[in-house]
mmCIF file with all atom_site columns, C-alpha atoms in Angstrom:
data_model
loop_
_atom_site.group_PDB
_atom_site.id
_atom_site.type_symbol
_atom_site.label_atom_id
_atom_site.label_alt_id
_atom_site.label_comp_id
_atom_site.label_asym_id
_atom_site.label_entity_id
_atom_site.label_seq_id
_atom_site.pdbx_PDB_ins_code
_atom_site.Cartn_x
_atom_site.Cartn_y
_atom_site.Cartn_z
_atom_site.occupancy
_atom_site.B_iso_or_equiv
_atom_site.pdbx_formal_charge
_atom_site.auth_seq_id
_atom_site.auth_comp_id
_atom_site.auth_asym_id
_atom_site.auth_atom_id
_atom_site.pdbx_PDB_model_num
ATOM 1   C CA . MET A 1 1   ? -10.313 -32.949 -92.770  1.00 0.00 ? 1   MET A CA 1
ATOM 2   C CA . ILE A 1 2   ? -8.617  -30.276 -90.339  1.00 0.00 ? 2   ILE A CA 1
ATOM 3   C CA . LYS A 1 3   ? -10.646 -30.034 -87.191  1.00 0.00 ? 3   LYS A CA 1
ATOM 4   C CA . GLU A 1 4   ? -11.037 -26.722 -85.326  1.00 0.00 ? 4   GLU A CA 1
ATOM 5   C CA . SER A 1 5   ? -8.087  -26.394 -82.860  1.00 0.00 ? 5   SER A CA 1
ATOM 6   C CA . HIS A 1 6   ? -7.675  -24.610 -79.579  1.00 0.00 ? 6   HIS A CA 1
ATOM 7   C CA . HIS A 1 7   ? -4.648  -22.868 -81.013  1.00 0.00 ? 7   HIS A CA 1
ATOM 8   C CA . HIS A 1 8   ? -7.287  -20.554 -82.725  1.00 0.00 ? 8   HIS A CA 1
ATOM 9   C CA . SER A 1 9   ? -9.363  -20.121 -79.696  1.00 0.00 ? 9   SER A CA 1
ATOM 10  C CA . PRO A 1 10  ? -10.322 -16.636 -78.362  1.00 0.00 ? 10  PRO A CA 1
ATOM 11  C CA . ILE A 1 11  ? -7.761  -16.777 -75.947  1.00 0.00 ? 11  ILE A CA 1
ATOM 12  C CA . ALA A 1 12  ? -4.797  -17.772 -78.232  1.00 0.00 ? 12  ALA A CA 1
ATOM 13  C CA . GLU A 1 13  ? -6.111  -15.139 -80.793  1.00 0.00 ? 13  GLU A CA 1
ATOM 14  C CA . THR A 1 14  ? -6.415  -12.308 -78.087  1.00 0.00 ? 14  THR A CA 1
ATOM 15  C CA . THR A 1 15  ? -2.823  -13.366 -77.090  1.00 0.00 ? 15  THR A CA 1
ATOM 16  C CA . ARG A 1 16  ? -1.455  -12.978 -80.585  1.00 0.00 ? 16  ARG A CA 1
ATOM 17  C CA . ASP A 1 17  ? -3.247  -9.578  -81.090  1.00 0.00 ? 17  ASP A CA 1
ATOM 18  C CA . ALA A 1 18  ? -1.375  -8.703  -78.074  1.00 0.00 ? 18  ALA A CA 1
ATOM 19  C CA . PHE A 1 19  ? 1.990   -9.657  -79.018  1.00 0.00 ? 19  PHE A CA 1
ATOM 20  C CA . GLY A 1 20  ? 1.343   -8.130  -82.168  1.00 0.00 ? 20  GLY A CA 1
ATOM 21  C CA . LEU A 1 21  ? 1.564   -4.670  -80.558  1.00 0.00 ? 21  LEU A CA 1
ATOM 22  C CA . ILE A 1 22  ? 5.272   -4.810  -81.047  1.00 0.00 ? 22  ILE A CA 1
ATOM 23  C CA . LEU A 1 23  ? 4.603   -3.521  -84.361  1.00 0.00 ? 23  LEU A CA 1
ATOM 24  C CA . ASN A 1 24  ? 3.915   -0.183  -82.642  1.00 0.00 ? 24  ASN A CA 1
ATOM 25  C CA . GLY A 1 25  ? 7.469   0.303   -82.302  1.00 0.00 ? 25  GLY A CA 1
ATOM 26  C CA . PHE A 1 26  ? 7.276   1.217   -86.199  1.00 0.00 ? 26  PHE A CA 1
ATOM 27  C CA . ASN A 1 27  ? 5.511   3.756   -88.224  1.00 0.00 ? 27  ASN A CA 1
ATOM 28  C CA . PHE A 1 28  ? 3.303   0.909   -89.385  1.00 0.00 ? 28  PHE A CA 1
ATOM 29  C CA . GLU A 1 29  ? 0.982   1.294   -92.201  1.00 0.00 ? 29  GLU A CA 1
ATOM 30  C CA . VAL A 1 30  ? -1.496  -0.978  -94.145  1.00 0.00 ? 30  VAL A CA 1
ATOM 31  C CA . SER A 1 31  ? -2.843  -0.416  -97.835  1.00 0.00 ? 31  SER A CA 1
ATOM 32  C CA . GLY A 1 32  ? -5.123  -2.552  -99.909  1.00 0.00 ? 32  GLY A CA 1
ATOM 33  C CA . GLN A 1 33  ? -7.245  -4.194  -97.379  1.00 0.00 ? 33  GLN A CA 1
ATOM 34  C CA . GLU A 1 34  ? -10.295 -3.580  -99.672  1.00 0.00 ? 34  GLU A CA 1
ATOM 35  C CA . HIS A 1 35  ? -8.888  -6.695  -101.696 1.00 0.00 ? 35  HIS A CA 1
ATOM 36  C CA . LEU A 1 36  ? -9.680  -8.874  -98.763  1.00 0.00 ? 36  LEU A CA 1
ATOM 37  C CA . ASP A 1 37  ? -13.382 -8.098  -98.587  1.00 0.00 ? 37  ASP A CA 1
ATOM 38  C CA . PHE A 1 38  ? -14.211 -11.166 -100.703 1.00 0.00 ? 38  PHE A CA 1
ATOM 39  C CA . LEU A 1 39  ? -12.871 -13.400 -97.770  1.00 0.00 ? 39  LEU A CA 1
ATOM 40  C CA . ARG A 1 40  ? -16.131 -12.617 -95.795  1.00 0.00 ? 40  ARG A CA 1
ATOM 41  C CA . ASP A 1 41  ? -17.966 -14.267 -98.496  1.00 0.00 ? 41  ASP A CA 1
ATOM 42  C CA . ARG A 1 42  ? -18.860 -17.741 -97.090  1.00 0.00 ? 42  ARG A CA 1
ATOM 43  C CA . ALA A 1 43  ? -18.375 -19.431 -100.446 1.00 0.00 ? 43  ALA A CA 1
ATOM 44  C CA . LYS A 1 44  ? -15.178 -17.840 -100.820 1.00 0.00 ? 44  LYS A CA 1
ATOM 45  C CA . ASN A 1 45  ? -13.640 -17.246 -97.428  1.00 0.00 ? 45  ASN A CA 1
ATOM 46  C CA . ASN A 1 46  ? -9.838  -18.486 -97.792  1.00 0.00 ? 46  ASN A CA 1
ATOM 47  C CA . ALA A 1 47  ? -7.029  -17.921 -99.851  1.00 0.00 ? 47  ALA A CA 1
ATOM 48  C CA . ILE A 1 48  ? -3.216  -18.118 -99.988  1.00 0.00 ? 48  ILE A CA 1
ATOM 49  C CA . PHE A 1 49  ? -1.467  -14.924 -98.857  1.00 0.00 ? 49  PHE A CA 1
ATOM 50  C CA . ALA A 1 50  ? 1.976   -14.971 -100.538 1.00 0.00 ? 50  ALA A CA 1
ATOM 51  C CA . PHE A 1 51  ? 4.148   -12.227 -99.036  1.00 0.00 ? 51  PHE A CA 1
ATOM 52  C CA . PHE A 1 52  ? 7.551   -10.799 -100.319 1.00 0.00 ? 52  PHE A CA 1
ATOM 53  C CA . PRO A 1 53  ? 10.396  -10.009 -99.466  1.00 0.00 ? 53  PRO A CA 1
ATOM 54  C CA . HIS A 1 54  ? 11.042  -12.543 -96.669  1.00 0.00 ? 54  HIS A CA 1
ATOM 55  C CA . THR A 1 55  ? 13.883  -10.908 -94.707  1.00 0.00 ? 55  THR A CA 1
ATOM 56  C CA . GLY A 1 56  ? 13.184  -11.638 -90.935  1.00 0.00 ? 56  GLY A CA 1
ATOM 57  C CA . HIS A 1 57  ? 10.866  -13.340 -88.430  1.00 0.00 ? 57  HIS A CA 1
ATOM 58  C CA . LEU A 1 58  ? 8.692   -10.132 -87.965  1.00 0.00 ? 58  LEU A CA 1
ATOM 59  C CA . ASP A 1 59  ? 7.403   -10.571 -91.664  1.00 0.00 ? 59  ASP A CA 1
ATOM 60  C CA . SER A 1 60  ? 4.693   -12.988 -90.700  1.00 0.00 ? 60  SER A CA 1
ATOM 61  C CA . ILE A 1 61  ? 3.750   -10.758 -87.576  1.00 0.00 ? 61  ILE A CA 1
ATOM 62  C CA . ALA A 1 62  ? 3.219   -7.937  -90.030  1.00 0.00 ? 62  ALA A CA 1
ATOM 63  C CA . VAL A 1 63  ? 1.202   -9.502  -92.317  1.00 0.00 ? 63  VAL A CA 1
ATOM 64  C CA . ARG A 1 64  ? -1.244  -11.064 -89.455  1.00 0.00 ? 64  ARG A CA 1
ATOM 65  C CA . ALA A 1 65  ? -1.495  -7.491  -87.876  1.00 0.00 ? 65  ALA A CA 1
ATOM 66  C CA . ALA A 1 66  ? -2.402  -5.955  -91.417  1.00 0.00 ? 66  ALA A CA 1
ATOM 67  C CA . VAL A 1 67  ? -5.181  -8.542  -92.072  1.00 0.00 ? 67  VAL A CA 1
ATOM 68  C CA . PRO A 1 68  ? -8.413  -7.180  -90.544  1.00 0.00 ? 68  PRO A CA 1
ATOM 69  C CA . LYS A 1 69  ? -9.032  -8.562  -86.912  1.00 0.00 ? 69  LYS A CA 1
ATOM 70  C CA . ASP A 1 70  ? -12.225 -10.654 -88.065  1.00 0.00 ? 70  ASP A CA 1
ATOM 71  C CA . LEU A 1 71  ? -10.286 -12.545 -90.809  1.00 0.00 ? 71  LEU A CA 1
ATOM 72  C CA . ARG A 1 72  ? -7.283  -13.466 -88.552  1.00 0.00 ? 72  ARG A CA 1
ATOM 73  C CA . SER A 1 73  ? -8.605  -16.529 -86.881  1.00 0.00 ? 73  SER A CA 1
ATOM 74  C CA . THR A 1 74  ? -8.487  -18.605 -89.993  1.00 0.00 ? 74  THR A CA 1
ATOM 75  C CA . LEU A 1 75  ? -4.696  -17.766 -91.053  1.00 0.00 ? 75  LEU A CA 1
ATOM 76  C CA . MET A 1 76  ? -2.164  -20.524 -90.856  1.00 0.00 ? 76  MET A CA 1
ATOM 77  C CA . TYR A 1 77  ? 1.578   -20.234 -91.489  1.00 0.00 ? 77  TYR A CA 1
ATOM 78  C CA . PRO A 1 78  ? 3.648   -23.281 -92.923  1.00 0.00 ? 78  PRO A CA 1
ATOM 79  C CA . ALA A 1 79  ? 6.822   -23.417 -90.787  1.00 0.00 ? 79  ALA A CA 1
ATOM 80  C CA . ALA A 1 80  ? 10.169  -25.065 -91.801  1.00 0.00 ? 80  ALA A CA 1
ATOM 81  C CA . ALA A 1 81  ? 10.193  -28.285 -89.795  1.00 0.00 ? 81  ALA A CA 1
ATOM 82  C CA . ASP A 1 82  ? 14.019  -28.370 -89.633  1.00 0.00 ? 82  ASP A CA 1
ATOM 83  C CA . TYR A 1 83  ? 14.111  -24.969 -87.910  1.00 0.00 ? 83  TYR A CA 1
ATOM 84  C CA . TRP A 1 84  ? 11.137  -24.434 -86.042  1.00 0.00 ? 84  TRP A CA 1
ATOM 85  C CA . TYR A 1 85  ? 10.205  -28.153 -84.662  1.00 0.00 ? 85  TYR A CA 1
ATOM 86  C CA . ASP A 1 86  ? 13.122  -30.418 -85.059  1.00 0.00 ? 86  ASP A CA 1
ATOM 87  C CA . GLY A 1 87  ? 14.868  -31.202 -81.645  1.00 0.00 ? 87  GLY A CA 1
ATOM 88  C CA . LYS A 1 88  ? 14.469  -29.496 -78.294  1.00 0.00 ? 88  LYS A CA 1
ATOM 89  C CA . VAL A 1 89  ? 15.528  -26.197 -79.658  1.00 0.00 ? 89  VAL A CA 1
ATOM 90  C CA . GLY A 1 90  ? 13.123  -26.279 -82.396  1.00 0.00 ? 90  GLY A CA 1
ATOM 91  C CA . LYS A 1 91  ? 10.145  -27.259 -80.085  1.00 0.00 ? 91  LYS A CA 1
ATOM 92  C CA . ILE A 1 92  ? 10.961  -24.295 -78.033  1.00 0.00 ? 92  ILE A CA 1
ATOM 93  C CA . ARG A 1 93  ? 11.069  -22.119 -80.975  1.00 0.00 ? 93  ARG A CA 1
ATOM 94  C CA . SER A 1 94  ? 7.579   -23.305 -82.333  1.00 0.00 ? 94  SER A CA 1
ATOM 95  C CA . LYS A 1 95  ? 6.307   -22.725 -79.081  1.00 0.00 ? 95  LYS A CA 1
ATOM 96  C CA . PHE A 1 96  ? 7.488   -19.284 -78.677  1.00 0.00 ? 96  PHE A CA 1
ATOM 97  C CA . SER A 1 97  ? 6.468   -18.438 -82.386  1.00 0.00 ? 97  SER A CA 1
ATOM 98  C CA . SER A 1 98  ? 2.940   -19.775 -81.650  1.00 0.00 ? 98  SER A CA 1
ATOM 99  C CA . LEU A 1 99  ? 2.348   -16.679 -79.214  1.00 0.00 ? 99  LEU A CA 1
ATOM 100 C CA . PHE A 1 100 ? 2.729   -14.703 -82.488  1.00 0.00 ? 100 PHE A CA 1
ATOM 101 C CA . VAL A 1 101 ? 1.121   -16.659 -85.208  1.00 0.00 ? 101 VAL A CA 1
ATOM 102 C CA . GLN A 1 102 ? -0.402  -20.234 -85.795  1.00 0.00 ? 102 GLN A CA 1
ATOM 103 C CA . ASN A 1 103 ? 2.073   -22.403 -87.570  1.00 0.00 ? 103 ASN A CA 1
ATOM 104 C CA . PHE A 1 104 ? 2.338   -26.036 -88.670  1.00 0.00 ? 104 PHE A CA 1
ATOM 105 C CA . PRO A 1 105 ? 5.598   -27.909 -89.813  1.00 0.00 ? 105 PRO A CA 1
ATOM 106 C CA . ILE A 1 106 ? 6.262   -28.598 -93.336  1.00 0.00 ? 106 ILE A CA 1
ATOM 107 C CA . ASN A 1 107 ? 9.446   -29.836 -95.069  1.00 0.00 ? 107 ASN A CA 1
ATOM 108 C CA . ARG A 1 108 ? 11.205  -27.529 -97.324  1.00 0.00 ? 108 ARG A CA 1
ATOM 109 C CA . GLY A 1 109 ? 12.999  -29.618 -99.752  1.00 0.00 ? 109 GLY A CA 1
ATOM 110 C CA . ARG A 1 110 ? 15.990  -30.943 -97.850  1.00 0.00 ? 110 ARG A CA 1
ATOM 111 C CA . SER A 1 111 ? 14.688  -34.464 -97.369  1.00 0.00 ? 111 SER A CA 1
ATOM 112 C CA . GLY A 1 112 ? 13.942  -35.202 -100.994 1.00 0.00 ? 112 GLY A CA 1
ATOM 113 C CA . GLN A 1 113 ? 11.050  -34.842 -103.214 1.00 0.00 ? 113 GLN A CA 1
ATOM 114 C CA . SER A 1 114 ? 8.704   -37.052 -101.293 1.00 0.00 ? 114 SER A CA 1
ATOM 115 C CA . SER A 1 115 ? 8.971   -34.783 -98.398  1.00 0.00 ? 115 SER A CA 1
ATOM 116 C CA . ILE A 1 116 ? 8.160   -31.737 -100.490 1.00 0.00 ? 116 ILE A CA 1
ATOM 117 C CA . LEU A 1 117 ? 5.061   -33.730 -101.897 1.00 0.00 ? 117 LEU A CA 1
ATOM 118 C CA . GLU A 1 118 ? 3.953   -34.491 -98.501  1.00 0.00 ? 118 GLU A CA 1
ATOM 119 C CA . GLY A 1 119 ? 4.220   -30.821 -97.405  1.00 0.00 ? 119 GLY A CA 1
ATOM 120 C CA . LEU A 1 120 ? 2.136   -29.716 -100.291 1.00 0.00 ? 120 LEU A CA 1
ATOM 121 C CA . ASP A 1 121 ? -0.262  -32.338 -99.281  1.00 0.00 ? 121 ASP A CA 1
ATOM 122 C CA . GLN A 1 122 ? -0.665  -31.002 -95.752  1.00 0.00 ? 122 GLN A CA 1
ATOM 123 C CA . ALA A 1 123 ? -0.902  -27.450 -96.929  1.00 0.00 ? 123 ALA A CA 1
ATOM 124 C CA . GLU A 1 124 ? -3.528  -28.387 -99.287  1.00 0.00 ? 124 GLU A CA 1
ATOM 125 C CA . MET A 1 125 ? -5.739  -29.981 -96.263  1.00 0.00 ? 125 MET A CA 1
ATOM 126 C CA . TYR A 1 126 ? -5.610  -26.856 -94.386  1.00 0.00 ? 126 TYR A CA 1
ATOM 127 C CA . LEU A 1 127 ? -6.874  -25.016 -97.482  1.00 0.00 ? 127 LEU A CA 1
ATOM 128 C CA . ASP A 1 128 ? -9.316  -27.546 -97.981  1.00 0.00 ? 128 ASP A CA 1
ATOM 129 C CA . GLY A 1 129 ? -10.503 -27.208 -94.368  1.00 0.00 ? 129 GLY A CA 1
ATOM 130 C CA . GLY A 1 130 ? -11.192 -23.635 -94.916  1.00 0.00 ? 130 GLY A CA 1
ATOM 131 C CA . TYR A 1 131 ? -8.008  -22.015 -93.600  1.00 0.00 ? 131 TYR A CA 1
ATOM 132 C CA . SER A 1 132 ? -6.013  -19.487 -95.448  1.00 0.00 ? 132 SER A CA 1
ATOM 133 C CA . LEU A 1 133 ? -2.186  -20.098 -95.735  1.00 0.00 ? 133 LEU A CA 1
ATOM 134 C CA . VAL A 1 134 ? 0.413   -17.209 -95.250  1.00 0.00 ? 134 VAL A CA 1
ATOM 135 C CA . VAL A 1 135 ? 3.298   -18.348 -97.373  1.00 0.00 ? 135 VAL A CA 1
ATOM 136 C CA . SER A 1 136 ? 6.971   -16.894 -98.485  1.00 0.00 ? 136 SER A CA 1
ATOM 137 C CA . PRO A 1 137 ? 7.213   -18.252 -102.058 1.00 0.00 ? 137 PRO A CA 1
ATOM 138 C CA . GLU A 1 138 ? 11.027  -17.773 -101.433 1.00 0.00 ? 138 GLU A CA 1
ATOM 139 C CA . GLY A 1 139 ? 10.845  -20.514 -98.697  1.00 0.00 ? 139 GLY A CA 1
ATOM 140 C CA . THR A 1 140 ? 13.507  -18.960 -96.414  1.00 0.00 ? 140 THR A CA 1
ATOM 141 C CA . ARG A 1 141 ? 14.782  -15.407 -95.211  1.00 0.00 ? 141 ARG A CA 1
ATOM 142 C CA . SER A 1 142 ? 17.180  -13.969 -97.379  1.00 0.00 ? 142 SER A CA 1
ATOM 143 C CA . ASN A 1 143 ? 19.440  -10.707 -97.633  1.00 0.00 ? 143 ASN A CA 1
ATOM 144 C CA . LEU A 1 144 ? 19.842  -10.463 -101.531 1.00 0.00 ? 144 LEU A CA 1
ATOM 145 C CA . PRO A 1 145 ? 18.632  -7.722  -103.536 1.00 0.00 ? 145 PRO A CA 1
ATOM 146 C CA . LEU A 1 146 ? 14.896  -7.925  -104.527 1.00 0.00 ? 146 LEU A CA 1
ATOM 147 C CA . GLU A 1 147 ? 15.594  -8.612  -108.045 1.00 0.00 ? 147 GLU A CA 1
ATOM 148 C CA . GLU A 1 148 ? 17.959  -11.316 -107.326 1.00 0.00 ? 148 GLU A CA 1
ATOM 149 C CA . ARG A 1 149 ? 15.545  -13.414 -105.072 1.00 0.00 ? 149 ARG A CA 1
ATOM 150 C CA . ILE A 1 150 ? 14.126  -16.722 -106.557 1.00 0.00 ? 150 ILE A CA 1
ATOM 151 C CA . LEU A 1 151 ? 10.808  -17.578 -105.864 1.00 0.00 ? 151 LEU A CA 1
ATOM 152 C CA . HIS A 1 152 ? 9.734   -21.280 -105.613 1.00 0.00 ? 152 HIS A CA 1
ATOM 153 C CA . THR A 1 153 ? 6.632   -22.688 -107.497 1.00 0.00 ? 153 THR A CA 1
ATOM 154 C CA . GLY A 1 154 ? 4.877   -24.143 -104.283 1.00 0.00 ? 154 GLY A CA 1
ATOM 155 C CA . VAL A 1 155 ? 2.361   -21.371 -104.035 1.00 0.00 ? 155 VAL A CA 1
ATOM 156 C CA . ALA A 1 156 ? 1.250   -21.873 -107.593 1.00 0.00 ? 156 ALA A CA 1
ATOM 157 C CA . GLU A 1 157 ? 1.142   -25.802 -107.186 1.00 0.00 ? 157 GLU A CA 1
ATOM 158 C CA . LEU A 1 158 ? -1.190  -25.074 -104.398 1.00 0.00 ? 158 LEU A CA 1
ATOM 159 C CA . ALA A 1 159 ? -3.354  -22.670 -106.338 1.00 0.00 ? 159 ALA A CA 1
ATOM 160 C CA . LEU A 1 160 ? -3.727  -24.848 -109.245 1.00 0.00 ? 160 LEU A CA 1
ATOM 161 C CA . LYS A 1 161 ? -4.577  -28.075 -107.039 1.00 0.00 ? 161 LYS A CA 1
ATOM 162 C CA . THR A 1 162 ? -7.190  -26.229 -105.052 1.00 0.00 ? 162 THR A CA 1
ATOM 163 C CA . GLY A 1 163 ? -8.423  -23.390 -107.089 1.00 0.00 ? 163 GLY A CA 1
ATOM 164 C CA . LYS A 1 164 ? -7.771  -21.179 -104.253 1.00 0.00 ? 164 LYS A CA 1
ATOM 165 C CA . PRO A 1 165 ? -6.757  -17.486 -104.988 1.00 0.00 ? 165 PRO A CA 1
ATOM 166 C CA . ILE A 1 166 ? -3.337  -16.090 -104.373 1.00 0.00 ? 166 ILE A CA 1
ATOM 167 C CA . ILE A 1 167 ? -3.246  -12.700 -102.595 1.00 0.00 ? 167 ILE A CA 1
ATOM 168 C CA . PRO A 1 168 ? 0.202   -10.891 -103.246 1.00 0.00 ? 168 PRO A CA 1
ATOM 169 C CA . VAL A 1 169 ? 1.446   -9.276  -100.182 1.00 0.00 ? 169 VAL A CA 1
ATOM 170 C CA . LYS A 1 170 ? 4.339   -6.630  -100.579 1.00 0.00 ? 170 LYS A CA 1
ATOM 171 C CA . LEU A 1 171 ? 6.205   -5.927  -97.489  1.00 0.00 ? 171 LEU A CA 1
ATOM 172 C CA . TYR A 1 172 ? 8.208   -2.497  -97.252  1.00 0.00 ? 172 TYR A CA 1
ATOM 173 C CA . GLY A 1 173 ? 10.708  -1.415  -94.682  1.00 0.00 ? 173 GLY A CA 1
ATOM 174 C CA . LEU A 1 174 ? 11.433  -4.691  -92.934  1.00 0.00 ? 174 LEU A CA 1
ATOM 175 C CA . GLU A 1 175 ? 14.591  -5.257  -94.643  1.00 0.00 ? 175 GLU A CA 1
ATOM 176 C CA . GLY A 1 176 ? 16.858  -3.912  -91.994  1.00 0.00 ? 176 GLY A CA 1
ATOM 177 C CA . VAL A 1 177 ? 14.615  -4.609  -88.952  1.00 0.00 ? 177 VAL A CA 1
ATOM 178 C CA . MET A 1 178 ? 15.682  -8.078  -88.035  1.00 0.00 ? 178 MET A CA 1
ATOM 179 C CA . PRO A 1 179 ? 17.735  -9.950  -90.706  1.00 0.00 ? 179 PRO A CA 1
ATOM 180 C CA . LYS A 1 180 ? 19.343  -13.190 -90.473  1.00 0.00 ? 180 LYS A CA 1
ATOM 181 C CA . GLY A 1 181 ? 21.690  -13.357 -87.577  1.00 0.00 ? 181 GLY A CA 1
ATOM 182 C CA . LYS A 1 182 ? 19.739  -11.053 -85.609  1.00 0.00 ? 182 LYS A CA 1
ATOM 183 C CA . ILE A 1 183 ? 17.328  -11.808 -82.569  1.00 0.00 ? 183 ILE A CA 1
ATOM 184 C CA . VAL A 1 184 ? 16.363  -8.246  -81.471  1.00 0.00 ? 184 VAL A CA 1
ATOM 185 C CA . PRO A 1 185 ? 14.488  -6.046  -83.804  1.00 0.00 ? 185 PRO A CA 1
ATOM 186 C CA . GLU A 1 186 ? 15.793  -2.683  -84.704  1.00 0.00 ? 186 GLU A CA 1
ATOM 187 C CA . PHE A 1 187 ? 12.556  -0.544  -84.465  1.00 0.00 ? 187 PHE A CA 1
ATOM 188 C CA . LYS A 1 188 ? 14.590  2.983   -85.110  1.00 0.00 ? 188 LYS A CA 1
ATOM 189 C CA . ARG A 1 189 ? 16.914  4.050   -87.857  1.00 0.00 ? 189 ARG A CA 1
ATOM 190 C CA . ASN A 1 190 ? 18.946  7.226   -87.275  1.00 0.00 ? 190 ASN A CA 1
ATOM 191 C CA . GLY A 1 191 ? 16.773  8.058   -84.130  1.00 0.00 ? 191 GLY A CA 1
ATOM 192 C CA . GLU A 1 192 ? 13.528  7.895   -85.749  1.00 0.00 ? 192 GLU A CA 1
ATOM 193 C CA . LYS A 1 193 ? 10.824  5.069   -85.986  1.00 0.00 ? 193 LYS A CA 1
ATOM 194 C CA . ARG A 1 194 ? 11.383  2.922   -89.058  1.00 0.00 ? 194 ARG A CA 1
ATOM 195 C CA . ASP A 1 195 ? 8.540   3.101   -91.512  1.00 0.00 ? 195 ASP A CA 1
ATOM 196 C CA . VAL A 1 196 ? 7.118   -0.190  -92.282  1.00 0.00 ? 196 VAL A CA 1
ATOM 197 C CA . ARG A 1 197 ? 4.179   -0.963  -94.629  1.00 0.00 ? 197 ARG A CA 1
ATOM 198 C CA . VAL A 1 198 ? 1.973   -3.933  -95.737  1.00 0.00 ? 198 VAL A CA 1
ATOM 199 C CA . CYS A 1 199 ? 0.399   -3.671  -99.025  1.00 0.00 ? 199 CYS A CA 1
ATOM 200 C CA . PHE A 1 200 ? -2.127  -6.387  -100.330 1.00 0.00 ? 200 PHE A CA 1
ATOM 201 C CA . LYS A 1 201 ? -2.377  -6.691  -103.995 1.00 0.00 ? 201 LYS A CA 1
ATOM 202 C CA . LYS A 1 202 ? -5.577  -7.630  -105.853 1.00 0.00 ? 202 LYS A CA 1
ATOM 203 C CA . ALA A 1 203 ? -6.137  -11.433 -105.629 1.00 0.00 ? 203 ALA A CA 1
ATOM 204 C CA . LEU A 1 204 ? -5.241  -13.555 -108.457 1.00 0.00 ? 204 LEU A CA 1
ATOM 205 C CA . SER A 1 205 ? -8.048  -16.115 -109.244 1.00 0.00 ? 205 SER A CA 1
ATOM 206 C CA . ILE A 1 206 ? -6.502  -19.101 -110.766 1.00 0.00 ? 206 ILE A CA 1
ATOM 207 C CA . ASP A 1 207 ? -8.375  -21.025 -113.276 1.00 0.00 ? 207 ASP A CA 1
ATOM 208 C CA . TRP A 1 208 ? -6.393  -22.961 -115.875 1.00 0.00 ? 208 TRP A CA 1
ATOM 209 C CA . SER A 1 209 ? -8.934  -25.150 -116.903 1.00 0.00 ? 209 SER A CA 1
ATOM 210 C CA . ASN A 1 210 ? -9.238  -23.700 -120.400 1.00 0.00 ? 210 ASN A CA 1
ATOM 211 C CA . VAL A 1 211 ? -5.748  -22.540 -120.980 1.00 0.00 ? 211 VAL A CA 1
ATOM 212 C CA . PRO A 1 212 ? -3.830  -24.645 -123.230 1.00 0.00 ? 212 PRO A CA 1
ATOM 213 C CA . LEU A 1 213 ? -0.765  -24.991 -121.088 1.00 0.00 ? 213 LEU A CA 1
ATOM 214 C CA . SER A 1 214 ? 0.734   -28.008 -119.264 1.00 0.00 ? 214 SER A CA 1
ATOM 215 C CA . HIS A 1 215 ? 0.563   -27.950 -115.481 1.00 0.00 ? 215 HIS A CA 1
ATOM 216 C CA . SER A 1 216 ? 4.392   -27.337 -115.418 1.00 0.00 ? 216 SER A CA 1
ATOM 217 C CA . LEU A 1 217 ? 4.039   -24.426 -117.723 1.00 0.00 ? 217 LEU A CA 1
ATOM 218 C CA . ALA A 1 218 ? 0.979   -23.083 -115.822 1.00 0.00 ? 218 ALA A CA 1
ATOM 219 C CA . ARG A 1 219 ? 2.871   -23.462 -112.581 1.00 0.00 ? 219 ARG A CA 1
ATOM 220 C CA . LYS A 1 220 ? 5.926   -21.541 -113.741 1.00 0.00 ? 220 LYS A CA 1
ATOM 221 C CA . GLN A 1 221 ? 3.739   -18.691 -115.408 1.00 0.00 ? 221 GLN A CA 1
ATOM 222 C CA . ILE A 1 222 ? 1.893   -18.116 -112.355 1.00 0.00 ? 222 ILE A CA 1
ATOM 223 C CA . THR A 1 223 ? 5.290   -17.742 -110.380 1.00 0.00 ? 223 THR A CA 1
ATOM 224 C CA . ARG A 1 224 ? 6.615   -15.479 -112.927 1.00 0.00 ? 224 ARG A CA 1
ATOM 225 C CA . LEU A 1 225 ? 3.413   -13.282 -112.612 1.00 0.00 ? 225 LEU A CA 1
ATOM 226 C CA . LEU A 1 226 ? 3.826   -13.067 -108.837 1.00 0.00 ? 226 LEU A CA 1
ATOM 227 C CA . ASN A 1 227 ? 7.409   -12.228 -109.219 1.00 0.00 ? 227 ASN A CA 1
ATOM 228 C CA . ASN A 1 228 ? 6.404   -9.342  -111.579 1.00 0.00 ? 228 ASN A CA 1
ATOM 229 C CA . ILE A 1 229 ? 3.820   -8.150  -109.218 1.00 0.00 ? 229 ILE A CA 1
ATOM 230 C CA . PHE A 1 230 ? 6.375   -8.185  -106.258 1.00 0.00 ? 230 PHE A CA 1
ATOM 231 C CA . LEU A 1 231 ? 8.852   -6.256  -108.381 1.00 0.00 ? 231 LEU A CA 1
ATOM 232 C CA . GLU A 1 232 ? 6.454   -3.320  -109.082 1.00 0.00 ? 232 GLU A CA 1
ATOM 233 C CA . PRO A 1 233 ? 7.325   -0.047  -107.083 1.00 0.00 ? 233 PRO A CA 1
#
């Protein structure tokens, strides 16, 4: 069971709201918030936010800012342990990133299958504890064209294990803002503010108990469905 943390204290959340104002440097728009209304139901108050594409560190900040303020305090972000937590530099990164979003370390497959399963178990604990997870199905940032990107099946696995719905989140306009290798966002393009939009899609409720598919096939089918949603205009 995950206990309530000082990381989601009113002070911490207010600090994140303040740092999130960095998005005012763009023409920032949000659509589809009506698809989050069910999260205010105490019986269905958490989900898995799966965002795409993942091109830079501002992606997770944009998702948080797009979520209505009263729903932000339950958001948790799995973060690659090897980048955000390992060594002195990683610890500095994690401290700094916590000013913007609240994350926790998770292994992303470089340490073997057992580490991946351990990471999924930890993510499942947060979901069972009432938190919503904000996850990139890609697992890492990429500069590839959208149709060439590969989604991993971890999001589908979590949904199958916990029964939590998946909320697809499509990001627009962030591709050139802060890609790999850049540490300062580019707010303008050709002298004009960039247009950035976060679009929440209708939640996918996962109930495969009556579907004649193996667990493995169900996981792959959910991932394909997510991919199709993400590639819609």
